Coordinates of C-alpha atoms in Angstrom, one line a residue:
M1 CA -42.7 32.7 4.3
K2 CA -39.7 31.3 6.1
K3 CA -37.3 34.1 7.3
M4 CA -34.1 32.7 5.6
T5 CA -35.7 32.4 2.2
E6 CA -37.3 35.8 2.7
Q7 CA -33.9 37.4 3.4
H8 CA -32.5 35.7 0.4
L9 CA -35.2 37.2 -1.8
I10 CA -34.5 40.6 -0.3
N11 CA -30.8 40.2 -0.9
A12 CA -31.4 38.9 -4.5
F13 CA -33.7 41.8 -5.2
G14 CA -31.0 44.2 -4.0
G15 CA -28.3 42.5 -6.1
E16 CA -30.3 42.4 -9.3
S17 CA -31.4 46.0 -8.8
Q18 CA -27.8 47.1 -8.5
A19 CA -26.7 45.0 -11.5
H20 CA -29.5 46.7 -13.5
M21 CA -28.2 50.1 -12.7
R22 CA -24.5 49.2 -13.1
Y23 CA -25.1 47.7 -16.5
L24 CA -27.0 50.8 -17.7
H25 CA -24.0 52.9 -16.7
F26 CA -21.5 50.4 -18.1
G27 CA -23.5 50.5 -21.4
N28 CA -23.2 54.3 -21.5
Q29 CA -19.5 54.0 -21.0
A30 CA -19.2 51.5 -23.8
E31 CA -21.1 53.9 -26.1
K32 CA -18.6 56.6 -25.3
E33 CA -15.8 54.2 -26.3
K34 CA -17.6 53.4 -29.5
Y35 CA -18.3 49.8 -28.5
N36 CA -21.9 50.0 -29.7
N37 CA -22.6 46.2 -29.5
V38 CA -21.0 46.0 -26.0
A39 CA -23.3 48.9 -25.1
R40 CA -26.3 47.0 -26.5
L41 CA -25.3 43.9 -24.6
F42 CA -25.1 45.8 -21.3
H43 CA -28.5 47.4 -21.9
A44 CA -30.1 44.1 -22.8
I45 CA -28.7 42.4 -19.8
A46 CA -29.6 45.4 -17.6
H47 CA -33.2 44.8 -18.7
A48 CA -33.0 41.1 -17.8
E49 CA -31.7 42.0 -14.4
Y50 CA -34.6 44.4 -14.0
I51 CA -37.0 41.5 -14.7
H52 CA -35.1 39.3 -12.2
A53 CA -35.5 42.0 -9.6
G54 CA -39.2 42.3 -10.3
D55 CA -39.7 38.5 -10.0
H56 CA -38.0 38.5 -6.6
Y57 CA -39.9 41.6 -5.5
R58 CA -43.3 40.1 -6.3
E59 CA -42.4 37.2 -4.1
L60 CA -42.0 39.7 -1.2
R61 CA -45.5 41.2 -1.5
H62 CA -46.4 40.0 2.0
L63 CA -43.9 42.4 3.5
D64 CA -44.7 45.8 4.9
G65 CA -41.8 47.9 6.0
G66 CA -38.1 48.5 5.5
F67 CA -35.5 45.8 5.3
V68 CA -31.8 45.7 4.7
A69 CA -30.5 44.0 1.6
N70 CA -27.1 42.4 1.7
S71 CA -25.9 41.8 -1.8
M72 CA -22.6 41.5 -3.6
A73 CA -22.2 44.6 -5.7
A74 CA -19.2 45.6 -7.8
F75 CA -18.1 49.2 -7.3
G76 CA -15.4 51.3 -9.0
P77 CA -16.6 51.6 -12.7
G78 CA -14.0 52.4 -15.3
N79 CA -13.4 51.7 -19.0
S80 CA -15.2 48.9 -20.8
V81 CA -12.5 46.3 -20.0
K82 CA -12.8 47.0 -16.3
N83 CA -16.6 47.1 -16.5
L84 CA -16.8 43.8 -18.3
K85 CA -14.5 42.2 -15.7
L86 CA -16.8 43.6 -12.9
A87 CA -19.8 42.2 -14.7
I88 CA -18.2 38.8 -15.1
A89 CA -17.2 38.7 -11.4
G90 CA -20.8 39.5 -10.4
E91 CA -22.3 36.9 -12.7
T92 CA -19.8 34.3 -11.4
F93 CA -20.7 35.1 -7.8
E94 CA -24.4 34.5 -8.6
I95 CA -23.7 31.3 -10.5
E96 CA -21.2 29.7 -8.2
E97 CA -22.3 30.9 -4.8
M98 CA -25.5 32.9 -4.4
Y99 CA -28.2 31.3 -6.5
P100 CA -27.2 27.6 -5.8
V101 CA -27.5 28.2 -2.1
Y102 CA -30.7 30.3 -2.4
I103 CA -32.3 27.6 -4.5
E104 CA -31.4 24.8 -2.0
V105 CA -32.6 26.8 1.0
A106 CA -35.9 27.6 -0.7
K107 CA -36.3 23.9 -1.7
F108 CA -35.6 22.9 1.9
Q109 CA -38.0 25.4 3.3
G110 CA -40.7 24.5 0.8
E111 CA -40.9 28.0 -0.7
K112 CA -41.8 27.1 -4.2
G113 CA -42.4 30.7 -5.5
A114 CA -39.0 31.8 -4.2
Q115 CA -37.4 28.7 -5.6
R116 CA -38.9 29.4 -9.1
S117 CA -37.7 33.0 -9.0
F118 CA -34.2 32.0 -8.0
E119 CA -34.1 29.2 -10.7
W120 CA -35.2 31.5 -13.4
S121 CA -32.5 34.0 -12.6
Y122 CA -29.8 31.4 -12.2
A123 CA -30.6 30.0 -15.7
S124 CA -30.1 33.5 -17.2
E125 CA -26.9 34.4 -15.3
K126 CA -24.9 31.6 -16.9
L127 CA -25.7 33.0 -20.3
H128 CA -24.9 36.6 -19.2
K129 CA -21.5 35.5 -18.1
Q130 CA -20.8 33.8 -21.4
L131 CA -21.8 36.8 -23.4
F132 CA -19.7 39.2 -21.2
E133 CA -16.7 36.9 -21.6
R134 CA -17.1 37.0 -25.4
A135 CA -17.3 40.7 -25.2
L136 CA -14.3 41.1 -23.0
E137 CA -12.2 38.9 -25.4
R138 CA -13.0 41.3 -28.2
V139 CA -12.6 44.5 -26.3
N140 CA -9.2 43.3 -25.0
S141 CA -8.2 43.3 -28.6
G142 CA -9.6 46.8 -29.2
K143 CA -12.6 45.5 -31.1
D144 CA -16.4 45.6 -30.6
I145 CA -18.2 42.2 -30.2
D146 CA -20.1 40.9 -33.2
L147 CA -23.6 40.2 -32.0
G148 CA -26.9 39.4 -33.6
P149 CA -30.1 40.5 -31.9
I150 CA -30.2 39.9 -28.2
Q151 CA -33.5 38.5 -26.9
V152 CA -34.8 38.9 -23.4
C153 CA -37.9 37.1 -22.0
E154 CA -40.2 39.6 -20.3
V155 CA -41.4 36.9 -17.9
C156 CA -38.2 35.4 -16.5
G157 CA -35.3 37.4 -18.0
Y158 CA -33.8 34.6 -20.0
T159 CA -31.4 36.1 -22.4
L160 CA -30.0 34.8 -25.7
E161 CA -28.4 35.9 -28.9
G162 CA -30.3 35.3 -32.1
E163 CA -33.9 34.7 -32.8
A164 CA -36.4 34.2 -30.0
P165 CA -37.5 30.6 -29.6
D166 CA -41.1 29.6 -30.0
R167 CA -41.2 29.1 -26.2
C168 CA -38.8 30.2 -23.5
P169 CA -36.7 27.3 -22.4
V170 CA -36.8 28.5 -18.8
C171 CA -40.4 29.7 -18.1
N172 CA -42.2 28.4 -21.2
A173 CA -43.4 31.9 -22.3
L174 CA -44.4 32.3 -25.9
K175 CA -42.2 33.9 -28.5
D176 CA -44.1 37.2 -28.4
K177 CA -43.0 37.7 -24.7
F178 CA -39.4 38.3 -25.9
T179 CA -38.0 41.8 -26.4
A180 CA -35.3 42.2 -29.0
F181 CA -32.3 44.5 -28.6
K182 CA -31.0 45.1 -32.1

């Protein structure tokens, strides 16, 4: 594997792993504040980030040793308003800066597995941002977000509200590969 794409996978793994843990903690905070649907949203998206990290990690199976991951990570957790803003900032970074560059470098270097892994994550992050923005709008007014079931594809981490599709629009996995967070 080309070194630049390899480092991008390492960095993406680090970022998705940290997002997974942040969102679990943010969900616990939302529960304390009685924003049960915001908590469910954070826990569902934490699961999607776990899947993204796993996809990136599998592409690094050729490595043997320790490597440094440089990733954008939000620190300084607080109440649900602050945590949602941190989550939106992280998703925005991935959408506007990180994944578009990583995808183009992987394409240029002919690293198809890495490109697929980055594209799958990128497709999901856009939806994560939209859901977090909806939640922030409600929490800013002191209310919990109204949410149906949140579905997460176990193959690529694609996330949506509502019923699972017959096939994942990102990776083409069947409906039974979705996990519902109700």
